[in-house]
Structures are given as structure tokens and as C-alpha cells.
PDB file of C-alpha atoms in Angstrom:
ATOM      1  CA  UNK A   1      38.012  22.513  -3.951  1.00 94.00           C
ATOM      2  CA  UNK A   2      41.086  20.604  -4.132  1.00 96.00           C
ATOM      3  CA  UNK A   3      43.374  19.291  -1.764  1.00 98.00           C
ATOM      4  CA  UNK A   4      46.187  18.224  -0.478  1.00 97.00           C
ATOM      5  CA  UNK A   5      46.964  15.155   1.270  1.00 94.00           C
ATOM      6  CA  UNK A   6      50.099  13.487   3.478  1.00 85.00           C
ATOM      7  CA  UNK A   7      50.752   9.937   2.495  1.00 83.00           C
ATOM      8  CA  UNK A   8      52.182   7.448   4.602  1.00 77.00           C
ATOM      9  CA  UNK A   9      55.114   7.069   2.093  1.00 78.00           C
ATOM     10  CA  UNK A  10      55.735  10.583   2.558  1.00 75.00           C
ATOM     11  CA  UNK A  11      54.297  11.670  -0.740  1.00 85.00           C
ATOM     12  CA  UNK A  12      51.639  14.175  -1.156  1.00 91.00           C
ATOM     13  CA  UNK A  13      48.576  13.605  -3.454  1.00 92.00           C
ATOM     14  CA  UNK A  14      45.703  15.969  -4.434  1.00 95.00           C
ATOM     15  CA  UNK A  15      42.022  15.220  -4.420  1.00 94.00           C
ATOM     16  CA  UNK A  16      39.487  17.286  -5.601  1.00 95.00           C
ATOM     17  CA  UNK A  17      36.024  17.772  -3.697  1.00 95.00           C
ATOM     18  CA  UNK A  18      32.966  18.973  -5.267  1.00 91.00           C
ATOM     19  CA  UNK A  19      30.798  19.074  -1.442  1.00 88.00           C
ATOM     20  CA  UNK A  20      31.200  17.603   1.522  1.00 92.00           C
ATOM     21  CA  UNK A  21      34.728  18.559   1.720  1.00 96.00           C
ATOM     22  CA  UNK A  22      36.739  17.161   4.915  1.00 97.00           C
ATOM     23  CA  UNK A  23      38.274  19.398   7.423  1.00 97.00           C
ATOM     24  CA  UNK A  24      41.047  20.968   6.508  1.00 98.00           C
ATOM     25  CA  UNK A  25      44.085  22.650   7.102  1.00 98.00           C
ATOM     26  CA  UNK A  26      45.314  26.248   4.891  1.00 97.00           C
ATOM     27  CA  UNK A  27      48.230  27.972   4.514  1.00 97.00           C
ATOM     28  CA  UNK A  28      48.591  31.760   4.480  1.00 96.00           C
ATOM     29  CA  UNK A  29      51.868  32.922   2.793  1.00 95.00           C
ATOM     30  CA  UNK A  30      53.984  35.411   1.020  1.00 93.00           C
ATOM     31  CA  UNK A  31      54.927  34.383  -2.584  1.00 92.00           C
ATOM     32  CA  UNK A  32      58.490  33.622  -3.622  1.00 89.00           C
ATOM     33  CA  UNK A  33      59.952  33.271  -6.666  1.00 87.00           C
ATOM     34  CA  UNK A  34      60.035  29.018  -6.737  1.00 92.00           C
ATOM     35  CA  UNK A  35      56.491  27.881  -5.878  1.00 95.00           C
ATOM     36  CA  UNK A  36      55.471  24.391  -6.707  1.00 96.00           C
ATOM     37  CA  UNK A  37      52.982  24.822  -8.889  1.00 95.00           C
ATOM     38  CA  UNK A  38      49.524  22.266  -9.719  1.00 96.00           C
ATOM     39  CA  UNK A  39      51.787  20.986 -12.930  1.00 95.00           C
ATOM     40  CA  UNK A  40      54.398  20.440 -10.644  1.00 95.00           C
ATOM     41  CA  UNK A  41      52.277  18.589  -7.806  1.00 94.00           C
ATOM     42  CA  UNK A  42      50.976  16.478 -10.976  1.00 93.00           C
ATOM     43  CA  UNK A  43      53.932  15.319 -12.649  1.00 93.00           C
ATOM     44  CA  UNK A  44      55.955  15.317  -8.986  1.00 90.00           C
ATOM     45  CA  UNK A  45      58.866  17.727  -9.810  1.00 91.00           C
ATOM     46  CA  UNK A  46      58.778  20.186  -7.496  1.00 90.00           C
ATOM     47  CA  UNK A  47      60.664  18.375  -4.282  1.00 90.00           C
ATOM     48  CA  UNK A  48      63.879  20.473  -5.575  1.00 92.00           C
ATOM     49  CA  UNK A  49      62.192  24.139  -5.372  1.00 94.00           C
ATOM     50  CA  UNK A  50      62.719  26.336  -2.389  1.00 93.00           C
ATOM     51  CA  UNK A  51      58.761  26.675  -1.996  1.00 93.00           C
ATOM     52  CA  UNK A  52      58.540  22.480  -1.585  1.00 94.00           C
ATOM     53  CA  UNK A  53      59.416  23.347   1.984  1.00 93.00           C
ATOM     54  CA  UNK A  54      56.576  25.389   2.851  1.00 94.00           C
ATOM     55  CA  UNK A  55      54.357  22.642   1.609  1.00 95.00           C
ATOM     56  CA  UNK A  56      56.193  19.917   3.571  1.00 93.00           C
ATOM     57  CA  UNK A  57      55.644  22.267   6.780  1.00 93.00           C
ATOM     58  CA  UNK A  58      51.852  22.551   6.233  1.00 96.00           C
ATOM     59  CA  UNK A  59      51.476  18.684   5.411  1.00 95.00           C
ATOM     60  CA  UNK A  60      53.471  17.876   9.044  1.00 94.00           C
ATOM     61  CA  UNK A  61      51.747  20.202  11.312  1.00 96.00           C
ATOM     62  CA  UNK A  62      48.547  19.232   9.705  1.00 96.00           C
ATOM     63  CA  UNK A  63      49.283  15.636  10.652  1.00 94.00           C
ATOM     64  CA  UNK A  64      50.207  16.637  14.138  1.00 96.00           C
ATOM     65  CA  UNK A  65      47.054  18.340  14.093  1.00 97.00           C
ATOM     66  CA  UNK A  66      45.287  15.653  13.203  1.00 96.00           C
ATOM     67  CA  UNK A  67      43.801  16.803  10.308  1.00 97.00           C
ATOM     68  CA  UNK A  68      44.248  14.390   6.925  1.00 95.00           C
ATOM     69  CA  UNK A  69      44.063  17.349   4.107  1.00 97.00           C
ATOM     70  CA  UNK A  70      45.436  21.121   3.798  1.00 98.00           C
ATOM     71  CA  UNK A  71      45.110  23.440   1.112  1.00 98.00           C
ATOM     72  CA  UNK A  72      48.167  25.367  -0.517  1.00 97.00           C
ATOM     73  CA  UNK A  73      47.408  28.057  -2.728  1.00 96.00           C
ATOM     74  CA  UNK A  74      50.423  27.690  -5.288  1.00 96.00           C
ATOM     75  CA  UNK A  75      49.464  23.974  -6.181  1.00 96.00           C
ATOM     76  CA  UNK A  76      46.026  23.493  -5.783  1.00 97.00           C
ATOM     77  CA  UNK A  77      44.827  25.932  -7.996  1.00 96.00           C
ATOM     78  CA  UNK A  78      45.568  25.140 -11.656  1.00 96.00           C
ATOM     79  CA  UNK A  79      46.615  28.636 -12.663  1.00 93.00           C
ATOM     80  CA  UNK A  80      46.629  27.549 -16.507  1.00 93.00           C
ATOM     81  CA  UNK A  81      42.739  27.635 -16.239  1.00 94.00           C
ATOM     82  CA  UNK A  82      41.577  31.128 -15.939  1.00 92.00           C
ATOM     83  CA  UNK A  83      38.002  29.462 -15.045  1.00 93.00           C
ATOM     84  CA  UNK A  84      39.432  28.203 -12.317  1.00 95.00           C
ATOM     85  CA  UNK A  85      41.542  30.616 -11.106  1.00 94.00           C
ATOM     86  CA  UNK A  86      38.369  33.276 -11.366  1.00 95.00           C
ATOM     87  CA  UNK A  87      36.268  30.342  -9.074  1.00 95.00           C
ATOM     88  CA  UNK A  88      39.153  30.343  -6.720  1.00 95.00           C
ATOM     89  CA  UNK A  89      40.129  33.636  -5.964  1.00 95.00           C
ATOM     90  CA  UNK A  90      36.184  34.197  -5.534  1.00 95.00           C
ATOM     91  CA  UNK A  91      36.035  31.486  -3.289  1.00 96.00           C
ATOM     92  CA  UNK A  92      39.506  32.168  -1.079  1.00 95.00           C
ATOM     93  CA  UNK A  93      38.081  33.887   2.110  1.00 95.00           C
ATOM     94  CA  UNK A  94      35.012  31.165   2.258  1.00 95.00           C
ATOM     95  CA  UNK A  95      38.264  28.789   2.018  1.00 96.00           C
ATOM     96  CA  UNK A  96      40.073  30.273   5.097  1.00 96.00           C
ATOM     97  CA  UNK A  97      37.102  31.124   7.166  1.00 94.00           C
ATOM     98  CA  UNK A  98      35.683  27.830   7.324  1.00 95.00           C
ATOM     99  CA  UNK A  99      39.309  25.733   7.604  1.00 96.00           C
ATOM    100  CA  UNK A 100      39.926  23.888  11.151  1.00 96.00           C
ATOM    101  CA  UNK A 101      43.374  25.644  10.870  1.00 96.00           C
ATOM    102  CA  UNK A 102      45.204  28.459   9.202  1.00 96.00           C
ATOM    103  CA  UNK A 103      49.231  28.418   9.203  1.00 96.00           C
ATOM    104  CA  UNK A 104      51.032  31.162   8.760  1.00 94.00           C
ATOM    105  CA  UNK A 105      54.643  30.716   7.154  1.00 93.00           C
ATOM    106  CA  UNK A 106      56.757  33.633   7.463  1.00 92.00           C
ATOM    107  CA  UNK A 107      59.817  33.263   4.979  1.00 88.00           C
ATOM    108  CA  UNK A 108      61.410  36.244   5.837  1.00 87.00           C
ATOM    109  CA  UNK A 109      61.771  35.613   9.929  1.00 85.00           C
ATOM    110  CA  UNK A 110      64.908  32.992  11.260  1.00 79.00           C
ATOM    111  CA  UNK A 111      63.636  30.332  13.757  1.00 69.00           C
ATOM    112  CA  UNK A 112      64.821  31.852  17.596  1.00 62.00           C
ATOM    113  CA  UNK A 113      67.078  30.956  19.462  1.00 58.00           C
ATOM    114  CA  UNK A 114      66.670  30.271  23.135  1.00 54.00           C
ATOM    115  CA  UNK A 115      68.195  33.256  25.416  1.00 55.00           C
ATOM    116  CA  UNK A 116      67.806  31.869  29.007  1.00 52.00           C
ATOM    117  CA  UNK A 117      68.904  35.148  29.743  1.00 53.00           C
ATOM    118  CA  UNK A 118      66.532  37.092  28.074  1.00 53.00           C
ATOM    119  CA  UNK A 119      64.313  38.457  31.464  1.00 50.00           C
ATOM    120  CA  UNK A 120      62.376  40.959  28.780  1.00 50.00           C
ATOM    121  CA  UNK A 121      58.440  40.578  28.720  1.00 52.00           C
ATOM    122  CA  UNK A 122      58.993  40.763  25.041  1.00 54.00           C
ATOM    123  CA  UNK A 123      59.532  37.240  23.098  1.00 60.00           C
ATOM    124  CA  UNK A 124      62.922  37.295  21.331  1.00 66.00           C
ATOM    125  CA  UNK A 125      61.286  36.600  18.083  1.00 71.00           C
ATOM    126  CA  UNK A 126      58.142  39.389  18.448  1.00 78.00           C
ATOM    127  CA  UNK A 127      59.839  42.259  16.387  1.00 79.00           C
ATOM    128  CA  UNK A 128      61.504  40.044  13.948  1.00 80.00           C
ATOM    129  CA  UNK A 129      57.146  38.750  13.217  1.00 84.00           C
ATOM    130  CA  UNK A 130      56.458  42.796  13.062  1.00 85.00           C
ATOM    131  CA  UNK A 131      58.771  43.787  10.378  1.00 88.00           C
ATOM    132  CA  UNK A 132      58.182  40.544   7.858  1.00 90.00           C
ATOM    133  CA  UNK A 133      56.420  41.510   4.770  1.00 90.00           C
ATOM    134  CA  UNK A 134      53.261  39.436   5.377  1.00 91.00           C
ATOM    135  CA  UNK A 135      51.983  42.415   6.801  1.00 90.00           C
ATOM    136  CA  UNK A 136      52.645  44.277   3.957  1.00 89.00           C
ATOM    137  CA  UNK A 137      51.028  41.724   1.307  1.00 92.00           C
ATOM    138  CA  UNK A 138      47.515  42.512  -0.889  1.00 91.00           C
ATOM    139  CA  UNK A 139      46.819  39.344  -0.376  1.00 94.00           C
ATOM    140  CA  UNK A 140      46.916  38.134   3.265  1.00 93.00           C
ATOM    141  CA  UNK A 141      45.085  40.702   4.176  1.00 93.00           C
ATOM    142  CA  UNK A 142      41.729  38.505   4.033  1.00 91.00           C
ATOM    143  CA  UNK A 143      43.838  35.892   6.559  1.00 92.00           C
ATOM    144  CA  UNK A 144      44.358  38.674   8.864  1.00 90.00           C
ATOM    145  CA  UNK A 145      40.810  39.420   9.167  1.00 89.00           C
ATOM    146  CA  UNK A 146      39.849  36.490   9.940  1.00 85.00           C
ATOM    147  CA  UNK A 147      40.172  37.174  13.832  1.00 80.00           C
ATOM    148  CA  UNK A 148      38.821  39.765  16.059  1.00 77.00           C
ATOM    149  CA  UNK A 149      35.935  41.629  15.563  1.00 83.00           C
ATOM    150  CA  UNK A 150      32.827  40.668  12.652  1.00 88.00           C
ATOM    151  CA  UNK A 151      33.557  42.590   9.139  1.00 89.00           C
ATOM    152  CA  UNK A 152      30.101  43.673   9.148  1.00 84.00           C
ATOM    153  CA  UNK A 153      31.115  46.112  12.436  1.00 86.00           C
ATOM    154  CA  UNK A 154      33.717  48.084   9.795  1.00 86.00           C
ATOM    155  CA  UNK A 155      32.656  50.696   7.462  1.00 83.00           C
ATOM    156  CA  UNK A 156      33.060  50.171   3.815  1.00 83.00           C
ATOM    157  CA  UNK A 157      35.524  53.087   3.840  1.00 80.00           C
ATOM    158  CA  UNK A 158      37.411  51.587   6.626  1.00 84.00           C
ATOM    159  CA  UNK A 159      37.820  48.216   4.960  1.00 88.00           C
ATOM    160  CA  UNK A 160      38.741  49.828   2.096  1.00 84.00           C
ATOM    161  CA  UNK A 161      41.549  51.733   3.594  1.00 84.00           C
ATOM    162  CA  UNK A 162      43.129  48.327   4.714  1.00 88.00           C
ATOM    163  CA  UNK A 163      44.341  48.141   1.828  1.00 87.00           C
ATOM    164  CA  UNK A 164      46.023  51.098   0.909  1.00 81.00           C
ATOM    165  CA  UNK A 165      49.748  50.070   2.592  1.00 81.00           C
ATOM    166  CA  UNK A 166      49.677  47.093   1.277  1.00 89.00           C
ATOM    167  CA  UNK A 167      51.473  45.543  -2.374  1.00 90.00           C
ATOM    168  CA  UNK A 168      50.552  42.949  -4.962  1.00 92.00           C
ATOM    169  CA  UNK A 169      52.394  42.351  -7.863  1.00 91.00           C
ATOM    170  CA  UNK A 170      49.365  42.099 -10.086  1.00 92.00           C
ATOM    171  CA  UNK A 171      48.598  45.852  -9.677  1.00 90.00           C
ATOM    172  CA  UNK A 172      44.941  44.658 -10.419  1.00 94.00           C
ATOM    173  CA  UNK A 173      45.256  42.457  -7.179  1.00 94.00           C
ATOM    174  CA  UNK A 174      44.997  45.521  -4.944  1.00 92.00           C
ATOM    175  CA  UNK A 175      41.251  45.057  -6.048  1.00 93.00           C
ATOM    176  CA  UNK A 176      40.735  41.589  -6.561  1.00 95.00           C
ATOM    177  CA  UNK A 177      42.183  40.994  -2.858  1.00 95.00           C
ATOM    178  CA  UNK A 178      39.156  42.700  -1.257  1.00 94.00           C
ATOM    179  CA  UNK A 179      36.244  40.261  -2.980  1.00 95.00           C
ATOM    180  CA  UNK A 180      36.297  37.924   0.154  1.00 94.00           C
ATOM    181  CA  UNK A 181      36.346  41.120   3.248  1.00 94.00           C
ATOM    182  CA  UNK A 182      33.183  42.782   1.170  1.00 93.00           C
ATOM    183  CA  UNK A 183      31.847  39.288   0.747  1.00 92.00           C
ATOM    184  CA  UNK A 184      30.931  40.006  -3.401  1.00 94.00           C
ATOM    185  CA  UNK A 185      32.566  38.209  -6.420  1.00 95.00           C
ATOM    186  CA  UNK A 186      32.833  39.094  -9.941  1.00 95.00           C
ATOM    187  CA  UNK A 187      34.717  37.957 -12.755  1.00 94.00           C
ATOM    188  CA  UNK A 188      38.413  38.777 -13.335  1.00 95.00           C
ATOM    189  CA  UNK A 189      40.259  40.964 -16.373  1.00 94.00           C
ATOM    190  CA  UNK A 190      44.136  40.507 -15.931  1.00 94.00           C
ATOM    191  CA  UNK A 191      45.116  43.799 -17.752  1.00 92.00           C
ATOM    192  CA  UNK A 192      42.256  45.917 -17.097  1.00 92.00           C
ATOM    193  CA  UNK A 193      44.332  47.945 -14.317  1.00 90.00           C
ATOM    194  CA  UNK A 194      44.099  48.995 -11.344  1.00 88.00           C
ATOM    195  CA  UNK A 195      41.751  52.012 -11.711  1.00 86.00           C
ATOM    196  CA  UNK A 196      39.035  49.941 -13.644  1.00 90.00           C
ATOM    197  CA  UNK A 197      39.274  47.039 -11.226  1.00 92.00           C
ATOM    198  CA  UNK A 198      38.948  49.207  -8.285  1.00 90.00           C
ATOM    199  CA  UNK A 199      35.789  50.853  -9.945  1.00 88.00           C
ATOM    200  CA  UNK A 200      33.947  47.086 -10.736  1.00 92.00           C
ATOM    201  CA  UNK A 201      34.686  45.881  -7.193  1.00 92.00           C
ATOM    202  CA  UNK A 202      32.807  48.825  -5.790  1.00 88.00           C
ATOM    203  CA  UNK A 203      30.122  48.299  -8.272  1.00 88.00           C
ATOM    204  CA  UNK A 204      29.937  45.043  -6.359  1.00 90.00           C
ATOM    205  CA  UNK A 205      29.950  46.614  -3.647  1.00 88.00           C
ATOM    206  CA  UNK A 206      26.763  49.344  -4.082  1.00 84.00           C
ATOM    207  CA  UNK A 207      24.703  46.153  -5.842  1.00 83.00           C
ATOM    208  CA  UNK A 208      25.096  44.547  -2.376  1.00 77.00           C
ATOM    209  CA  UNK A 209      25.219  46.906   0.044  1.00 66.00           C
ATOM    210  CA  UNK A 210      21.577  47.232   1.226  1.00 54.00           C
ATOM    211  CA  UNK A 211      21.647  45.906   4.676  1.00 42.00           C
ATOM    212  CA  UNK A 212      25.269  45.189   4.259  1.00 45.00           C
ATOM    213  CA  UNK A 213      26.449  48.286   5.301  1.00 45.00           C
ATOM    214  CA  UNK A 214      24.723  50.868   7.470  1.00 48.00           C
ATOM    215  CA  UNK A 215      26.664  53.790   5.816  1.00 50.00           C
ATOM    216  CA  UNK A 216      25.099  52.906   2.193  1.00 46.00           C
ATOM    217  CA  UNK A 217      21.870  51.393   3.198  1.00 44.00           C
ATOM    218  CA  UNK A 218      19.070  51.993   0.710  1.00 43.00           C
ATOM    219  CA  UNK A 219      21.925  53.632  -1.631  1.00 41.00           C
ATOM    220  CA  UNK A 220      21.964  50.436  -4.089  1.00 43.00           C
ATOM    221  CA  UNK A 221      22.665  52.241  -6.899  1.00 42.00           C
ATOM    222  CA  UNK A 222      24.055  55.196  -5.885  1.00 50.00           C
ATOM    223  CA  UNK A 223      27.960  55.757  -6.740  1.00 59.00           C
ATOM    224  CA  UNK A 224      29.769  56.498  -3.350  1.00 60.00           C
ATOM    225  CA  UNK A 225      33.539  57.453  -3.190  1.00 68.00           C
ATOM    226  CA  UNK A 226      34.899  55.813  -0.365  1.00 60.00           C
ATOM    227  CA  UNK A 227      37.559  58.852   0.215  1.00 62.00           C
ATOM    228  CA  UNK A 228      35.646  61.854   0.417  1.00 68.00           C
ATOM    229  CA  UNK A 229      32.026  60.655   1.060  1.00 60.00           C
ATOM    230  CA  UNK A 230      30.570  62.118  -2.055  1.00 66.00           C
ATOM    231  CA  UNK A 231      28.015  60.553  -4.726  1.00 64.00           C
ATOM    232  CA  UNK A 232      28.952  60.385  -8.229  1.00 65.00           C
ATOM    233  CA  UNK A 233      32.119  59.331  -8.395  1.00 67.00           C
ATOM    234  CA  UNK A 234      34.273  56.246  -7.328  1.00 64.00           C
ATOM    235  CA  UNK A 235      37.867  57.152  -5.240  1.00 66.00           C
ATOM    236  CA  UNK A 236      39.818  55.382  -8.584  1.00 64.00           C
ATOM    237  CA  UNK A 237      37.824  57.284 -11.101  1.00 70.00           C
ATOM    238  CA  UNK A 238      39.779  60.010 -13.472  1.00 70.00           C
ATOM    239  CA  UNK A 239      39.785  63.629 -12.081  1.00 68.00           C
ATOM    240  CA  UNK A 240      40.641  66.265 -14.125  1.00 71.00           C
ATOM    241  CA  UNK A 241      42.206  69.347 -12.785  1.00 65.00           C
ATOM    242  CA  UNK A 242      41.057  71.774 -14.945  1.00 71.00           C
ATOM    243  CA  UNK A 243      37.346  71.694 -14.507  1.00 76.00           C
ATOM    244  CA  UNK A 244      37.016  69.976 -11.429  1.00 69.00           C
ATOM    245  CA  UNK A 245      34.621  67.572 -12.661  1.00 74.00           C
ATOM    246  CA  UNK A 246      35.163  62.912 -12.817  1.00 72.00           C
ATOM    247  CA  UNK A 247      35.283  60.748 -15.700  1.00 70.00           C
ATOM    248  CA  UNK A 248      38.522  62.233 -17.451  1.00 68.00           C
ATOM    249  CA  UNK A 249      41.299  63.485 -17.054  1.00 69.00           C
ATOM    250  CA  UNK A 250      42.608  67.073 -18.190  1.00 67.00           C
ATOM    251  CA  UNK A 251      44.365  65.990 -21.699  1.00 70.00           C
ATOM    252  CA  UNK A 252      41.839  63.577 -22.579  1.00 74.00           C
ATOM    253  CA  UNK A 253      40.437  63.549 -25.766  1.00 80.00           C
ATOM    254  CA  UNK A 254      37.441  65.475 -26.152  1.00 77.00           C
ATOM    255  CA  UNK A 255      34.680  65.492 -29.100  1.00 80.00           C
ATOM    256  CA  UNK A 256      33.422  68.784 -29.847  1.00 78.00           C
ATOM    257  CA  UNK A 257      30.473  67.835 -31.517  1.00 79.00           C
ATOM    258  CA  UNK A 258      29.153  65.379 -28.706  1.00 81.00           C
ATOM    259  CA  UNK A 259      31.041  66.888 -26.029  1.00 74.00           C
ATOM    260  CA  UNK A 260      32.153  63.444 -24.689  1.00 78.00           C
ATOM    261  CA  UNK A 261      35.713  62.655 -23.508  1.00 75.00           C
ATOM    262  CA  UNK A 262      37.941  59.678 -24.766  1.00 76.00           C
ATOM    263  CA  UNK A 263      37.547  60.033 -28.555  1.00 75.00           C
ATOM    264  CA  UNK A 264      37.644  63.413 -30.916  1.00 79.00           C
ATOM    265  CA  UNK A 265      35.673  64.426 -33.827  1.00 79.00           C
ATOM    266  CA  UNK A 266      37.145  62.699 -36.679  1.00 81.00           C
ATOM    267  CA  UNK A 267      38.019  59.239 -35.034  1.00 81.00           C
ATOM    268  CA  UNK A 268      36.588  56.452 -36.317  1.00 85.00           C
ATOM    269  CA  UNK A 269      33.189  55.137 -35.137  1.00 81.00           C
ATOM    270  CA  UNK A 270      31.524  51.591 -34.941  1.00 77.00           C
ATOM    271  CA  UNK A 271      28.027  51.696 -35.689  1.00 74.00           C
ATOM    272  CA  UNK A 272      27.680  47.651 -34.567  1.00 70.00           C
ATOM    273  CA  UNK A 273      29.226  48.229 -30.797  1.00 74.00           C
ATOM    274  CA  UNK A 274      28.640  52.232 -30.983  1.00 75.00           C
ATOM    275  CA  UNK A 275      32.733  52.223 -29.979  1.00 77.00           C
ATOM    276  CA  UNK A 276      35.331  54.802 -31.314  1.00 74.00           C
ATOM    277  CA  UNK A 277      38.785  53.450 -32.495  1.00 76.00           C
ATOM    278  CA  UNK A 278      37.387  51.571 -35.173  1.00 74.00           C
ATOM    279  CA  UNK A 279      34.875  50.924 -38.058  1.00 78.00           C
ATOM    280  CA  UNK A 280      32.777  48.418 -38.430  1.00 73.00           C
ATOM    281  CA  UNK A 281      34.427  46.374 -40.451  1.00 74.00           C
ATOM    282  CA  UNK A 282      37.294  45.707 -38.136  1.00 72.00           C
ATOM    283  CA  UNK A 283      35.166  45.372 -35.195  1.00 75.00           C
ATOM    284  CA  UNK A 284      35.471  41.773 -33.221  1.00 69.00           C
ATOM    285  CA  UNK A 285      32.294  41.722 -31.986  1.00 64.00           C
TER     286      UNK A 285
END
């Protein structure tokens, strides 16, 4: 894990930790569109972008916190490594549930004024905090449940449906997000989509969910749809309306010789990886 730390000539620097890693301090955040990035912490060029201030903010009240390190997302990860993004992004909620403190830095809500006025019960800055988009994020969803009641009390099909109003701009984040609040990790395929990323995390899910969840206990290997309750399908997998049945969708191809969907008759076949699209000649495996 690498972090961040507040020098006394008000630089930051970055150490990484391998175990025995310090307490800590961690930022929860919405994304904008100039984040410092690990390059930029490196080679110290990121003072001049707009997301240098959220960094500055989590250094300060870290130090008034007395705590020497803090973790930012956008420049402690080094992106350019997909190993280490993959490590990360498994790792996140394990990151935030065992940090002394988690900030929360809302971009999108003004600092309040003081209304000595105001006699309302209701803090002048409360629905300003309810309308910003943090709450509407893929992402800090995992930093929300961090308080209040043990994940282990929620049904699969309830955690699941946390995420449902929520948006990440990597559609295949709207999975990825939910590794840490089932407690499973897997690898990650940018471009696999949403549909296929969905169905792997609740592979994950069914491999672990023996004593994990009361609802699927001793259902390992059964496939569970978290929508309607049913076995044999996943809630992301293709329905088609025709015949009613999962796996593919209505104008699919379909192989009358084999009766499969997702190739026809004449398409070309692989005998090395036993794949359609291709012969074996062109095949990269």
C-alpha cells in the first residue's frame, strides 16, 4: 500500500508499505476531470490542477488529526500498471475499513455560511450534503457502508440492489464496485461489459457464499438470480423473449446442427480452443 505523507516543507511524498503499514488517514471522493495522478505526485506537477486541493485538504486535517500518512486514490495507485490497479481495487474496502479516518470531500456543496438567524432544527448546509452526487457514485458506495449495521446482516439481493441508482463511468465499474461489500476479489477485464462483469462477480459470489450468506447457504454452486430468486440464471444474463428461456437473446445466432446459440452452421470453427469466429490457423492461443 502506498502512501501519502505531509512534509514539514509543505511538500507531500509517497512511501510504499509492504506490512506493518502506519495508521492512516483516506479520502472518499467523487472524480473530476483534473486529478493528480501517481506520475504527477512523482515528477511534482500537479500543484496547478483543480484536484491538488482535495489532496492538500486530506494532508491538513490528517495533521490536525494527528495522523502522519493518508491515502488518496487518484495518486497512489499507479493506474499505468494494470497489476496494480487489479491489487488495488481488490484491496479498497480492506483500505477504508481498517483506516483511523475516512474524509469525505464533497466538490459539489459551497462551504455555509453562518445564519445567526437561522432558529430551524435543520443545519443550513444538510440539504445542500443530500443532493451532491456522492450519493449517487458506483464507487463510494463501499465508504458508505462502512457505518451502521455488519454487511453480513444484508441479503445478497439487498446488497446487490445498492447499487442499482448509482453511476460509474466505467460501465464495468457497476460490478467491480461491489468486490469489497461481498468481501470476494477476482481479476479485472476493462472491456468485457457490464453484463459479463456482473455475471463473474456473482460467480464470486456463489464460490463463497457457504456460511456467508444464509439465503445461499449450502448452494455453492448453484446459479441464483438475485432479482427474481430463481436458479439457473444470473439477473445480467441474456433473456430472450421468444422462448422464454437464458443464455441468448431472441436474434442471436443459432446453429442448427448443434442447436447452440452465438455462432451458425457455416462459421468458422477452431479445433485448438473449440471457438467459432475463426480457424485454427488464426487462432492466438
Amino acid at each position: 500500500m502506498r502512501l501519502l505523507q505531509y512534509n514539514d516543507d509543505g511538500e507531500f511524498s509517497l512511501t510504499e508499505f509492504f506490512d506493518n503499514i502506519p495508521p492512516y488517514a483516506i479520502l472518499s471522493h467523487r472524480w473530476g476531470p483534473e486529478e493528480v495522478t501517481f506520475k504527477d505526485m512523482i515528477e511534482r506537477t500537479g500543484t496547478s490542477k483543480a484536484g491538488f486541493d482535495k489532496i492538500q485538504f486530506c494532508g491538513e486535517q490528517a495533521r490536525r488529526d494527528g495522523l502522519h500518512y493518508f491515502w488518496v486514490d487518484t495518486c497512489c495507485i499507479d493506474k499505468s500498471s494494470s497489476a496494480e490497479l487489479t491489487e488495488a481495487i481488490n484491496s479498497m474496502f480492506r483500505w477504508y475499513c481498517d483506516a483511523a479516518k475516512c474524509y469525505v470531500f464533497l466538490s459539489d456543496v459551497s462551504r455555509p455560511t453562518v445564519d445567526g438567524g437561522n432558529r430551524s432544527h435543520q443545519y443550513p448546509w444538510e440539504p445542500a450534503i443530500r443532493r451532491s452526487k456522492w450519493f449517487t457514485r458506483g464507487w463510494t458506495l463501499q465508504e458508505k457502508a462502512l457505518r451502521g449495521s455488519p454487511l453480513a446482516d444484508f441479503s445478497v439481493a439487498e446488497r446487490m440492489s445498492w447499487i442499482e441508482a448509482r453511476q460509474t463511468t466505467r460501465k464495468e465499474d457497476m460490478a467491480y464496485s461491489l468486490l469489497g461489500i461481498f468481501d470476494v476479489s477476482m481479476p479485472l477485464i476493462y472491456g468485457e461489459g457490464r453484463e459479463k462483469a456482473f455475471k463473474r462477480v456473482q460467480e464470486e459470489i456463489n464460490k463463497h457464499s457457504k456460511g456467508f450468506d444464509q439465503e445461499l447457504q449450502g448452494a455453492q454452486h448453484i446459479i441464483v438470480c438475485y432479482k427474481c430468486g430463481e436458479d439457473g440464471h444470473y439477473a445480467n444474463d441474456p433473456h430472450c423473449f421468444k422462448c422464454g428461456e437464458y443464455g441468448h437473446y431472441a436474434n442471436d445466432p443459432h446453429c442448427y446442427k448443434c442447436g447452440e446459440y452465438g455462432h451458425y452452421a457455416n462459421d468458422p470453427h477452431c479445433y485448438k480452443c473449440d471457438r467459432w469466429g475463426h480457424f485454427a490457423y488464426a487462432c492466438q492461443i
